[in-house]
Short mmCIF file of C-alpha atoms in Angstrom, two decimals:
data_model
loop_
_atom_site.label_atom_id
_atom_site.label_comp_id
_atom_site.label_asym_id
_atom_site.label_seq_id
_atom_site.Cartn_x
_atom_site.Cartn_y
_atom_site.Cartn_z
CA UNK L 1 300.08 140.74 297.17
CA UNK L 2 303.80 139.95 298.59
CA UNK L 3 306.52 142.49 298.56
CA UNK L 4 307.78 140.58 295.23
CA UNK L 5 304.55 140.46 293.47
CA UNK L 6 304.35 144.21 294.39
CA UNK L 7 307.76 144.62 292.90
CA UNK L 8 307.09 142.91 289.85
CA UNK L 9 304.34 144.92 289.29
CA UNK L 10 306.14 148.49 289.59
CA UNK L 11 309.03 147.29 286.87
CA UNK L 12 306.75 145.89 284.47
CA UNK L 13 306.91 147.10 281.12
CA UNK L 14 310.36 148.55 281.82
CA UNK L 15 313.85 147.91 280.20
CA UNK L 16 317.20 148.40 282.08
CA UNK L 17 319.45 150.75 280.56
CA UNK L 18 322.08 152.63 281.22
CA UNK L 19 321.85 151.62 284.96
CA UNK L 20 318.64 152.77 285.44
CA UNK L 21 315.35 150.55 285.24
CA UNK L 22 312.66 153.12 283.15
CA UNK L 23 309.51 152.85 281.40
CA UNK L 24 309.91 151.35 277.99
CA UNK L 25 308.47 154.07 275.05
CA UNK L 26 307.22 151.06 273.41
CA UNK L 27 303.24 150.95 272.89
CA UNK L 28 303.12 146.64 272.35
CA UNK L 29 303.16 144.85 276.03
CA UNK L 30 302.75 141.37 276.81
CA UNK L 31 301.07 139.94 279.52
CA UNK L 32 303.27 138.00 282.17
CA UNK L 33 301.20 135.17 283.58
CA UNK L 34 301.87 133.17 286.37
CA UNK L 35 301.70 129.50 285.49
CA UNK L 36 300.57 128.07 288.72
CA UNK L 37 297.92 130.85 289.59
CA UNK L 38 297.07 132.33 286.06
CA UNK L 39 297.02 135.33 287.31
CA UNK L 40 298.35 138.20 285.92
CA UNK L 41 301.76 139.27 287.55
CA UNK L 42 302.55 142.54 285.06
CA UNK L 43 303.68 142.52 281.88
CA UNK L 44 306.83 143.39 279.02
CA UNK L 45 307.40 145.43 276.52
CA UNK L 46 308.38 144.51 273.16
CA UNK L 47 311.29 146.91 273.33
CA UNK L 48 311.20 149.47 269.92
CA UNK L 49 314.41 149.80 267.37
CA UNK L 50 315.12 152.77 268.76
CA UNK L 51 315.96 151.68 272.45
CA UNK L 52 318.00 148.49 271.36
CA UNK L 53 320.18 151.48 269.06
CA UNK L 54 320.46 153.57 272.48
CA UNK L 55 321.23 150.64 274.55
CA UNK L 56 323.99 149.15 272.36
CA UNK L 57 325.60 153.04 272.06
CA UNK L 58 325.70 153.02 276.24
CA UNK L 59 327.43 149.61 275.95
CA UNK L 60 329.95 151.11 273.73
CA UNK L 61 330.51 154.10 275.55
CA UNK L 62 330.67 152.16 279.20
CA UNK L 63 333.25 149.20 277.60
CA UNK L 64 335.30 151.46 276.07
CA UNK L 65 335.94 154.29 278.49
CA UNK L 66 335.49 152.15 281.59
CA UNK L 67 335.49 148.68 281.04
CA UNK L 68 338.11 147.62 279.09
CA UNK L 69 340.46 150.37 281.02
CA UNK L 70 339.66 148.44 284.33
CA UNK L 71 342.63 146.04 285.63
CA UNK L 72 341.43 142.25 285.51
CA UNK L 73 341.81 143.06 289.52
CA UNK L 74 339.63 145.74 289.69
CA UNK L 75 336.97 144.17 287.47
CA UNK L 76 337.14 141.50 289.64
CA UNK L 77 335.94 142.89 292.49
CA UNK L 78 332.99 144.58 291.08
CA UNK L 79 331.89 140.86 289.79
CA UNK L 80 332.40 139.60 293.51
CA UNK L 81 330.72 142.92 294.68
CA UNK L 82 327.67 141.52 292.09
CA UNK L 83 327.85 137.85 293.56
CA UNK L 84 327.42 139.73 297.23
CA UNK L 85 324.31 141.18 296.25
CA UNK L 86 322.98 138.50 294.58
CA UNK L 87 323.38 136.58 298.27
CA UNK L 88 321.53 139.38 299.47
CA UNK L 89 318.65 139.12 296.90
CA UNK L 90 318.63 135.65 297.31
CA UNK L 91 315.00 135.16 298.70
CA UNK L 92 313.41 138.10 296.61
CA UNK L 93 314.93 136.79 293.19
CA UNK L 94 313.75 133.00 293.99
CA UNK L 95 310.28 133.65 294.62
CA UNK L 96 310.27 136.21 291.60
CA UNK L 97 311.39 133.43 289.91
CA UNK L 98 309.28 130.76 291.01
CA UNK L 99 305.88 132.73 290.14
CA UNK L 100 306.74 133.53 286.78
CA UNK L 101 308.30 130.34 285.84
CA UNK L 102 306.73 127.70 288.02
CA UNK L 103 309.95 125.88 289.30
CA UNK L 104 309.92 124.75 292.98
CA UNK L 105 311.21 127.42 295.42
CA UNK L 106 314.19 125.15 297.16
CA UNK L 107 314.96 124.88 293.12
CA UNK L 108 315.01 128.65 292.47
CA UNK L 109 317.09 129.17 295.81
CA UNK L 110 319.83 126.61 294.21
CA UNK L 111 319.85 128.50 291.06
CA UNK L 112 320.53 131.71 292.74
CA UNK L 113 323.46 129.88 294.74
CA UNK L 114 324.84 128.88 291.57
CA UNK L 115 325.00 132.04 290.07
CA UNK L 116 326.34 133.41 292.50
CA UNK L 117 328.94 130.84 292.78
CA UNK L 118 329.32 130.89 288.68
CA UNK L 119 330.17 134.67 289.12
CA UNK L 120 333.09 134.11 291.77
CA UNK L 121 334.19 131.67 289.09
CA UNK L 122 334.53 133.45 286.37
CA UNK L 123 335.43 136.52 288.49
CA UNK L 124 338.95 134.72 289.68
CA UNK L 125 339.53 133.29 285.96
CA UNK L 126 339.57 137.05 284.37
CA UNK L 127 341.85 137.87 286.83
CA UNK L 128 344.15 134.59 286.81
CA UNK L 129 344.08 133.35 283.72
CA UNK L 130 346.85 134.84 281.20
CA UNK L 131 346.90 131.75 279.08
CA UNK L 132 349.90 130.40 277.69
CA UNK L 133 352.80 131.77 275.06
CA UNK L 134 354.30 129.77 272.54
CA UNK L 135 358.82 129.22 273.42
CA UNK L 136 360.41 130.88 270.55
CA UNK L 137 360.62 129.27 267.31
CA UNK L 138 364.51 131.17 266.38
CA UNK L 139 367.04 132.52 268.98
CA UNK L 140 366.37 135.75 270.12
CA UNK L 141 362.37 135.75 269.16
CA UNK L 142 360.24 137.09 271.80
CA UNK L 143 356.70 136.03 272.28
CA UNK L 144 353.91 137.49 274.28
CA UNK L 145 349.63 137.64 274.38
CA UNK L 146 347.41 140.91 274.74
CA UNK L 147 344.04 139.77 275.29
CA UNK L 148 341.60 142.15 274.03
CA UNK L 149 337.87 141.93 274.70
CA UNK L 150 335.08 141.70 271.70
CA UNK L 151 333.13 144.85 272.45
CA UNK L 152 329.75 143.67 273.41
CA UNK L 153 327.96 140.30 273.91
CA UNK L 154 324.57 139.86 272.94
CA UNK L 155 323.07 137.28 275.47
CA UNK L 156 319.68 135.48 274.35
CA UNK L 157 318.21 133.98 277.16
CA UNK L 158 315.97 130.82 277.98
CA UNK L 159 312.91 130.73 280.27
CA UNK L 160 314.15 127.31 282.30
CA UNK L 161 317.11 128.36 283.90
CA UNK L 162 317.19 132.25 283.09
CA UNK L 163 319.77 132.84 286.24
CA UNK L 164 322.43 130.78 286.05
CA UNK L 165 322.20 130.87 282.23
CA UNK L 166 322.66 134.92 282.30
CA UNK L 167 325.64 134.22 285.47
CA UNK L 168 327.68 132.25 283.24
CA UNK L 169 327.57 133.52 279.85
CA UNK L 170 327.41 137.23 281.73
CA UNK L 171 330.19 136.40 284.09
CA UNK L 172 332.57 135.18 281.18
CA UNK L 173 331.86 138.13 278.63
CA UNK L 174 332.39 140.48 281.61
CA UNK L 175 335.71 138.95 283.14
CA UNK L 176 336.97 139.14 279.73
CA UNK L 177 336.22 142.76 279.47
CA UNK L 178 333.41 143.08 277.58
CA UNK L 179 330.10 145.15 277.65
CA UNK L 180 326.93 142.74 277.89
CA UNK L 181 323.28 142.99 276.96
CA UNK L 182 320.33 141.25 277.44
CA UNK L 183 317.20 139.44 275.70
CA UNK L 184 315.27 137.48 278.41
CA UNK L 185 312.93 135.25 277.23
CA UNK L 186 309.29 136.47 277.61
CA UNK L 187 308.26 133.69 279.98
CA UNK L 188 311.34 135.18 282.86
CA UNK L 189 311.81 138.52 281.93
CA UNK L 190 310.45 140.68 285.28
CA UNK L 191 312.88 138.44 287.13
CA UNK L 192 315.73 139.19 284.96
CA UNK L 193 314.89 143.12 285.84
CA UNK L 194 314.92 142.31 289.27
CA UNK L 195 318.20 140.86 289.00
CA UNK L 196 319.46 144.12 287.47
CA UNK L 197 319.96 145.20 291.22
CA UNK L 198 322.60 143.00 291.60
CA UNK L 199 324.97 144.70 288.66
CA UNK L 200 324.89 148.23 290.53
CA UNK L 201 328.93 147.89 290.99
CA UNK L 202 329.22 147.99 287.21
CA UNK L 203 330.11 151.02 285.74
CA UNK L 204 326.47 152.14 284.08
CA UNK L 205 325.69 151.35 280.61
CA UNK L 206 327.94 147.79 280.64
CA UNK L 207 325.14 145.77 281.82
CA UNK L 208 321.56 146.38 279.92
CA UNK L 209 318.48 144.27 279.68
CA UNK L 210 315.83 144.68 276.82
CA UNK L 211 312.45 142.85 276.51
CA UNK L 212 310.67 141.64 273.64
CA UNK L 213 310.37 138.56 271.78
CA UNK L 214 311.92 137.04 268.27
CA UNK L 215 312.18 140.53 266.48
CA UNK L 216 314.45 142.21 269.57
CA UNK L 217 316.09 138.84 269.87
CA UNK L 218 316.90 139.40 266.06
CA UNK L 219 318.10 142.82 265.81
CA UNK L 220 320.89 142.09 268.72
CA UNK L 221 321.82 139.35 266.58
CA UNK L 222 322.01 141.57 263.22
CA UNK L 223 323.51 144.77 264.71
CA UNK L 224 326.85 146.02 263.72
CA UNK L 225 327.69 147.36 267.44
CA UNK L 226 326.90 143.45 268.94
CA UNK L 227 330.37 141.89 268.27
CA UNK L 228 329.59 138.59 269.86
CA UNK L 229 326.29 136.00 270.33
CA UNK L 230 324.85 133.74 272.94
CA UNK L 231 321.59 131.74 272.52
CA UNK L 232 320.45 128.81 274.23
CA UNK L 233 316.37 127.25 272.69
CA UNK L 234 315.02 126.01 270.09
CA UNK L 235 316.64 124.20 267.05
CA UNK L 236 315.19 126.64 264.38
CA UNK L 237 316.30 129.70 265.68
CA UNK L 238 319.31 128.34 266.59
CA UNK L 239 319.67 127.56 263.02
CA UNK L 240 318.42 130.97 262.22
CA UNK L 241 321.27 132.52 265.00
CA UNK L 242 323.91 130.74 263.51
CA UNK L 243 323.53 131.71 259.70
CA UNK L 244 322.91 135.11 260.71
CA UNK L 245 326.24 135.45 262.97
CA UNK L 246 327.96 133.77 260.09
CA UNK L 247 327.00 136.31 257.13
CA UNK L 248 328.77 138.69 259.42
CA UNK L 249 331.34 136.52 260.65
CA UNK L 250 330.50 137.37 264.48
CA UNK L 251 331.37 134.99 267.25
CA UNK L 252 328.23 132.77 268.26
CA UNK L 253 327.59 130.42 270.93
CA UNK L 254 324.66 128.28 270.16
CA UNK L 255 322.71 125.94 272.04
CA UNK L 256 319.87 123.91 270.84
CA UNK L 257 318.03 120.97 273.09
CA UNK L 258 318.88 117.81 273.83
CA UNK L 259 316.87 114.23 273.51
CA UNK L 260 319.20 112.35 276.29
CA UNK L 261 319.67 108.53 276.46
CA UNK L 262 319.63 106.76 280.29
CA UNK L 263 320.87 103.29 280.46
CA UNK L 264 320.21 101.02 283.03
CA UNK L 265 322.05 97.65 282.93
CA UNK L 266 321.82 94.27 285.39
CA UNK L 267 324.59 94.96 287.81
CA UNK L 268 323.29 98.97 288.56
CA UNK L 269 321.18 99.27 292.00
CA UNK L 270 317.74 99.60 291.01
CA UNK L 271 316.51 101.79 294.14
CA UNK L 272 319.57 104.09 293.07
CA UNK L 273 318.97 104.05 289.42
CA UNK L 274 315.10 104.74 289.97
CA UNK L 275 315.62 107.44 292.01
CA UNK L 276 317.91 109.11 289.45
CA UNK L 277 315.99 108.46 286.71
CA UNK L 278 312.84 110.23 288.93
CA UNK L 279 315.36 113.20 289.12
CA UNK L 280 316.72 113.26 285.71
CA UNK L 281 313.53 113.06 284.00
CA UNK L 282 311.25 115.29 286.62
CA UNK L 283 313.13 118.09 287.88
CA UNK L 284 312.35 121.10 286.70
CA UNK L 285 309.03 119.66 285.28
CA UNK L 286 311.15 118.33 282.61
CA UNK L 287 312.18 120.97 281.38
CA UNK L 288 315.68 121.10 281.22
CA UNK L 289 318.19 120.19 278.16
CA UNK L 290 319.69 117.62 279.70
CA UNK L 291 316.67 115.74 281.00
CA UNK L 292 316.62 112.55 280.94
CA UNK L 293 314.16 111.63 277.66
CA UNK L 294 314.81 108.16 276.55
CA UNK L 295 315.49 105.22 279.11
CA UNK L 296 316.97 101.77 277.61
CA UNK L 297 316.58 99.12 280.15
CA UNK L 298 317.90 95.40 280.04
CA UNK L 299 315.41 92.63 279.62
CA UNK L 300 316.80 91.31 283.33
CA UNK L 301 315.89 93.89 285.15
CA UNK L 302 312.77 96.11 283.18
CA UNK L 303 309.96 94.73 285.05
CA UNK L 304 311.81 95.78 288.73
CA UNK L 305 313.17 98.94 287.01
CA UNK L 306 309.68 100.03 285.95
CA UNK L 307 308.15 98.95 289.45
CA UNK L 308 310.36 100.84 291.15
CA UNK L 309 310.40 104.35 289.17
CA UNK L 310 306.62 104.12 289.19
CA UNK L 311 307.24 103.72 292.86
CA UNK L 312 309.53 106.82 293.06
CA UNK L 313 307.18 108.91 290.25
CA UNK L 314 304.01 108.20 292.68
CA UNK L 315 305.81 109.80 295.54
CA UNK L 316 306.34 113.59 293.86
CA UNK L 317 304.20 115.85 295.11
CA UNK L 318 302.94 118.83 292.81
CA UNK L 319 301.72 121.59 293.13
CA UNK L 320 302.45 125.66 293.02
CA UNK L 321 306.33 126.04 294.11
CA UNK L 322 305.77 128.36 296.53
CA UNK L 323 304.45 124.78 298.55
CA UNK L 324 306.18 122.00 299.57
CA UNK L 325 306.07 120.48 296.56
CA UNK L 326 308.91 118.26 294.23
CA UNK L 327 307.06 119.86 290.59
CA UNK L 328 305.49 122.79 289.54
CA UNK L 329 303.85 123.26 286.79
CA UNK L 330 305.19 123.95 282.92
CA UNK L 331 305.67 127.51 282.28
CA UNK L 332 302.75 128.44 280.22
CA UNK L 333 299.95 127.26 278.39
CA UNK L 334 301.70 127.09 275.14
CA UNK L 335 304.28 124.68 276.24
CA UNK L 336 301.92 122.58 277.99
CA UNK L 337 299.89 122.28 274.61
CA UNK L 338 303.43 121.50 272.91
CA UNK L 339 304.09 119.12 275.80
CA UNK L 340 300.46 117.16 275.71
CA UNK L 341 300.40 116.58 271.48
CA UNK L 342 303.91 115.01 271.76
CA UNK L 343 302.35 112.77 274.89
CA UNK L 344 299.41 111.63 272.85
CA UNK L 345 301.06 110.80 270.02
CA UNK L 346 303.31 108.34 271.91
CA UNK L 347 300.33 106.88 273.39
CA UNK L 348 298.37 106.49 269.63
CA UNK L 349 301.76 104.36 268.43
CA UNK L 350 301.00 101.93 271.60
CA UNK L 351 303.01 103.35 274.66
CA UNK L 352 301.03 102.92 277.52
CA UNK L 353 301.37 104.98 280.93
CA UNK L 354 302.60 103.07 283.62
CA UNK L 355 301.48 106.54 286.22
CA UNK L 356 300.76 110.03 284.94
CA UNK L 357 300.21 110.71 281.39
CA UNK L 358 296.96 113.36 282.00
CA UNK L 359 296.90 116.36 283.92
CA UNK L 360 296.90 115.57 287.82
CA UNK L 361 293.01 116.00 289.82
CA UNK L 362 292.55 118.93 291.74
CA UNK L 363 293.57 121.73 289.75
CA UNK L 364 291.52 124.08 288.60
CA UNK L 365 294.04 126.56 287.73
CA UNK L 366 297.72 126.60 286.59
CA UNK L 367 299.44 124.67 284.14
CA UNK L 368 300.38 121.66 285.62
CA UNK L 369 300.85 117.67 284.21
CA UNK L 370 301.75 114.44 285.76
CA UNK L 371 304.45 112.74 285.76
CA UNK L 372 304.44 109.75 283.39
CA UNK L 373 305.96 107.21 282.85
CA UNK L 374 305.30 105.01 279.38
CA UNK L 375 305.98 101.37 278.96
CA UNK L 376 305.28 99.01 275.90
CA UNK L 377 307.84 101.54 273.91
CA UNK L 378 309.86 100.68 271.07
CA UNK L 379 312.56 102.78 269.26
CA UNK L 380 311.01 103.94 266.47
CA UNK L 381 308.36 106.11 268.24
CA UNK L 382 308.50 109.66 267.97
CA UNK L 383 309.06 110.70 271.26
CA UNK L 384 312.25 109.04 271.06
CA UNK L 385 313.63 111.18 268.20
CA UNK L 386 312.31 114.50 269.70
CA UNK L 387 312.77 116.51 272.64
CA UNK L 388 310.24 116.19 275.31
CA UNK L 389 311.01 118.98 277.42
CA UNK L 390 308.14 117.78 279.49
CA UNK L 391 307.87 115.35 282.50
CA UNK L 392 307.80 112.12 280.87
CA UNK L 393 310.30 109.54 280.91
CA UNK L 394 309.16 106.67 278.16
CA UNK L 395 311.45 103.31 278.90
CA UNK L 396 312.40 100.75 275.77
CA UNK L 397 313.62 97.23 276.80
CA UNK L 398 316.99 96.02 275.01
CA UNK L 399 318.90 92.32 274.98
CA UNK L 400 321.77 93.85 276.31
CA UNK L 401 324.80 96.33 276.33
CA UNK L 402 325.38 96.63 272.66
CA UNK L 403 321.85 97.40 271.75
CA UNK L 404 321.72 100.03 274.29
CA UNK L 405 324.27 101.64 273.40
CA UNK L 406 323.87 101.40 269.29
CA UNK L 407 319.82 103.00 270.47
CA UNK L 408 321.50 105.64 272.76
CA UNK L 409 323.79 106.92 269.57
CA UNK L 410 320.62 106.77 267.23
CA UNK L 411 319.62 110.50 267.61
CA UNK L 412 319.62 113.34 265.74
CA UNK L 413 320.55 115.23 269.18
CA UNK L 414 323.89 115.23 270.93
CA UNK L 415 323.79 116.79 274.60
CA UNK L 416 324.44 114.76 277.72
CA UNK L 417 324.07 110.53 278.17
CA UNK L 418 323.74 108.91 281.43
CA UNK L 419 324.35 105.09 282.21
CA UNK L 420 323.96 102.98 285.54
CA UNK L 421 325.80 100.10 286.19
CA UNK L 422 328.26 98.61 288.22
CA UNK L 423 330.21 96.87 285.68
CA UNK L 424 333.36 98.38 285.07
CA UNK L 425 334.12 97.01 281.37
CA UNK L 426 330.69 98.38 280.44
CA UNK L 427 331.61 101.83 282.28
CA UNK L 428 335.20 102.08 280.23
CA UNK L 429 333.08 101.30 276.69
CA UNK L 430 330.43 103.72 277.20
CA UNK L 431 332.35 106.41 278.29
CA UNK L 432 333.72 107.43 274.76
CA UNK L 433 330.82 105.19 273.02
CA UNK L 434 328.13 108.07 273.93
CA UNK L 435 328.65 110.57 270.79
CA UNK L 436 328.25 113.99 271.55
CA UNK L 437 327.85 115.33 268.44
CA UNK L 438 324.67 114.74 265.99
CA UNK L 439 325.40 111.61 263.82
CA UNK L 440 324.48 112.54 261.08
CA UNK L 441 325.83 115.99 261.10
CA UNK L 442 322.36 117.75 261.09
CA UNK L 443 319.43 119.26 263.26
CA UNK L 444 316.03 118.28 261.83
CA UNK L 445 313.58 118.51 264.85
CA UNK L 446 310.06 120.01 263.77
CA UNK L 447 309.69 123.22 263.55
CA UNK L 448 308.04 125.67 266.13
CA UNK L 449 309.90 127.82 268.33
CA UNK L 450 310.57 127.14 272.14
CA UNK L 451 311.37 130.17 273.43
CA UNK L 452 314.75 129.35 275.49
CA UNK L 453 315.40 126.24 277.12
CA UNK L 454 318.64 125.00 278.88
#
């Protein structure tokens, strides 16, 4: 047992609250596993009613007599005073991090980096940005802004980047003025109390974390003292999120996955493009939003394409992300299940795997994949029209240009879009050819919750 392991043992089943990590009174746990190891790292509680109600009344009571009073200098400095610890924690938090979600430590140490870079950001905008007044519309009119914060932000985190996610939604509401709290996802949530540390320049009671699964997620969401709503996962409860925020005409920011397109045209250079598409569609085991999910390749160049990210996939090394490894393993069981039915079913409508498609020999324990790559695809196959969010990057051949681009704007899903080539005409028409919006106006991905993704 590490020093980390030892502290993620002593704050399980805790909540954060009114700066003070303390046993939750709830009597439901749930066990935290680690997905490389499968052993048992401690576990959460599935916060009661009656802590969420004393949480949001500290949050009141700390924005409105502290918070809110506090110059945009002044809260400021307590944000860079949080990114300076973070630096501090830096180690601690990315192992934490890496054996409860699986992601490669040099990965874990970047998203620590980032958040603490995301906080300076948003730090210096609450402080510098005033925004902009209108001239006057008569002689003698005078025009100016107050900017007054919400109250408190309800912040619904995903398991895949629960750091950076929490710094920049966090970092905004608190700039801004506003009280925060906190709904982990199950698969992160020891690390998110670790993190807790870092907030100690906050006055107590603005910054609390509670654990649980959908029903805390849901009574943030549907209580009159949250005044505001972030949640990145799943379509459905995105869905869910949004209609509830608008009954009560609260403030929501929603994110819900992504099913990315990556072109590859004649004139882009293959060893480049294969290495980015290795990247795109590996890192993070796949699972990240704006993965790369669905590769269109031109007839030219398919065959060398394919030979060369098979080339690239074949040199990843996986293992537990504590190792020198390039992958870890998905985050739990569950997903991995999610991850291997979607896999199969390409393969039973004829995609065949170039490398990968099984679990990788060796492991006895953890919940690791391969990397695949599938070949012989067409359009019409499911795992084009749903999210992956697993390590698998399935390539369709096109004539040319046009087709690519008419496949890449076929989805159901509007995120991110990635194309390489060298061609400068193609460049200037796919820039504001990629629609980032769902075509047909609507979200209609099967249902069965992911618990947070980015």
């Amino acid at each position: 047992m590490t020093d980390v392991t030892q502290q993620m043992r002593n704050i399980s089943h805790h909540i954060y609250i009114d700066g003070q990590l303390r046993k939750s009174k709830a009597s439901d746990a749930t066990d935290v596993i680690e997905p490389a190891t499968e052993a048992v790292l401690g576990s959460i509680a599935q916060t009661t009613d009656a802590e969420i109600d004393e949480a949001l009344a500290s949050c009141a009571v700390a924005q409105r007599k502290w918070w809110r009073e506090f110059s945009a200098l002044d809260r400021a400095a307590a944000m860079h005073e949080m990114a300076d610890k973070l630096r501090e924690m830096r180690a601690m938090l990315a192992e934490a991090l890496t054996r409860e979600m699986g992601k490669p430590y040099k990965e874990a140490c970047d998203e620590v980096d980032w958040s603490i870079h995301s906080l300076r950001h948003s730090a210096e905008m609450g402080r510098n940005e005033q925004g902009r007044v209108m001239g006057p519309a008569v002689a003698g009119q005078f025009h100016y802004t107050l900017k007054q914060p919400r109250g408190t932000a309800a912040l619904i985190m995903p398991f895949n980047y629960p750091l950076v996610l929490l710094a920049w939604e966090a970092g905004a509401a608190l700039a801004t003025g506003n009280a925060v709290i906190v709904k982990p996802s199950e698969y992160t949530s020891l690390t998110t109390l670790l993190f807790a540390e870092a907030t100690k320049s906050l006055p107590d009671g603005l910054f609390q974390i509670v654990t649980g699964g959908a029903r805390a997620g849901q009574r943030l969401v549907e209580h009159d003292d949250t005044h505001v709503v972030a949640f990145t996962g799943s379509v459905p409860v995105g869905r869910a999120v949004a209609a509830a925020c608008g009954e009560r005409i609260k403030p929501s920011l929603i994110e819900t996955s992504g099913n990315d397109p990556f072109l590859i045209m004649p004139s882009a250079p293959l060893d480049i493009a294969a290495r980015a598409a290795a990247f795109s569609a590996f890192m993070n085991c796949g699972q990240i939003c704006v993965s790369a999910e669905r590769f269109y390749v031109h007839q030219d160049i398919h065959d060398e394409f394919v030979k060369k990210l098979v080339e690239e996939t074949a040199k990843l090394r996986i293992g537990n992300g504590l190792d020198k490894v390039d992958m870890g393993p998905m985050v739990a069981s569950k997903e991995r299940d999610r991850y291997e039915t979607l896999l199969k079913g390409a393969m039973d409508e004829g995609a065949r795997a170039a490398i990968g498609g099984s679990r990788p020999a060796g492991f006895n324990q953890g919940w690791f994949v391969e990397p695949t790559v599938l070949v012989d695809c067409t359009p019409d196959m499911s795992v084009f029209h749903n999210e992956s969010f697993g390590p698998v990057a399935p390539i369709c051949k096109v004539r040319d240009f046009d087709e690519a681009m008419e496949l890449a704007n076929a989805s159901k899903y509007g995120l991110g879009a990635n194309i390489y080539t060298m061609d400068l005409e193609e460049t200037i028409r796919a820039t504001p050819g990629f629609l980032v919006v769902p075509i047909r106006g609507r979200h209609d991905a099967p249902e069965g919750e992911i618990i947070g993704k980015k």
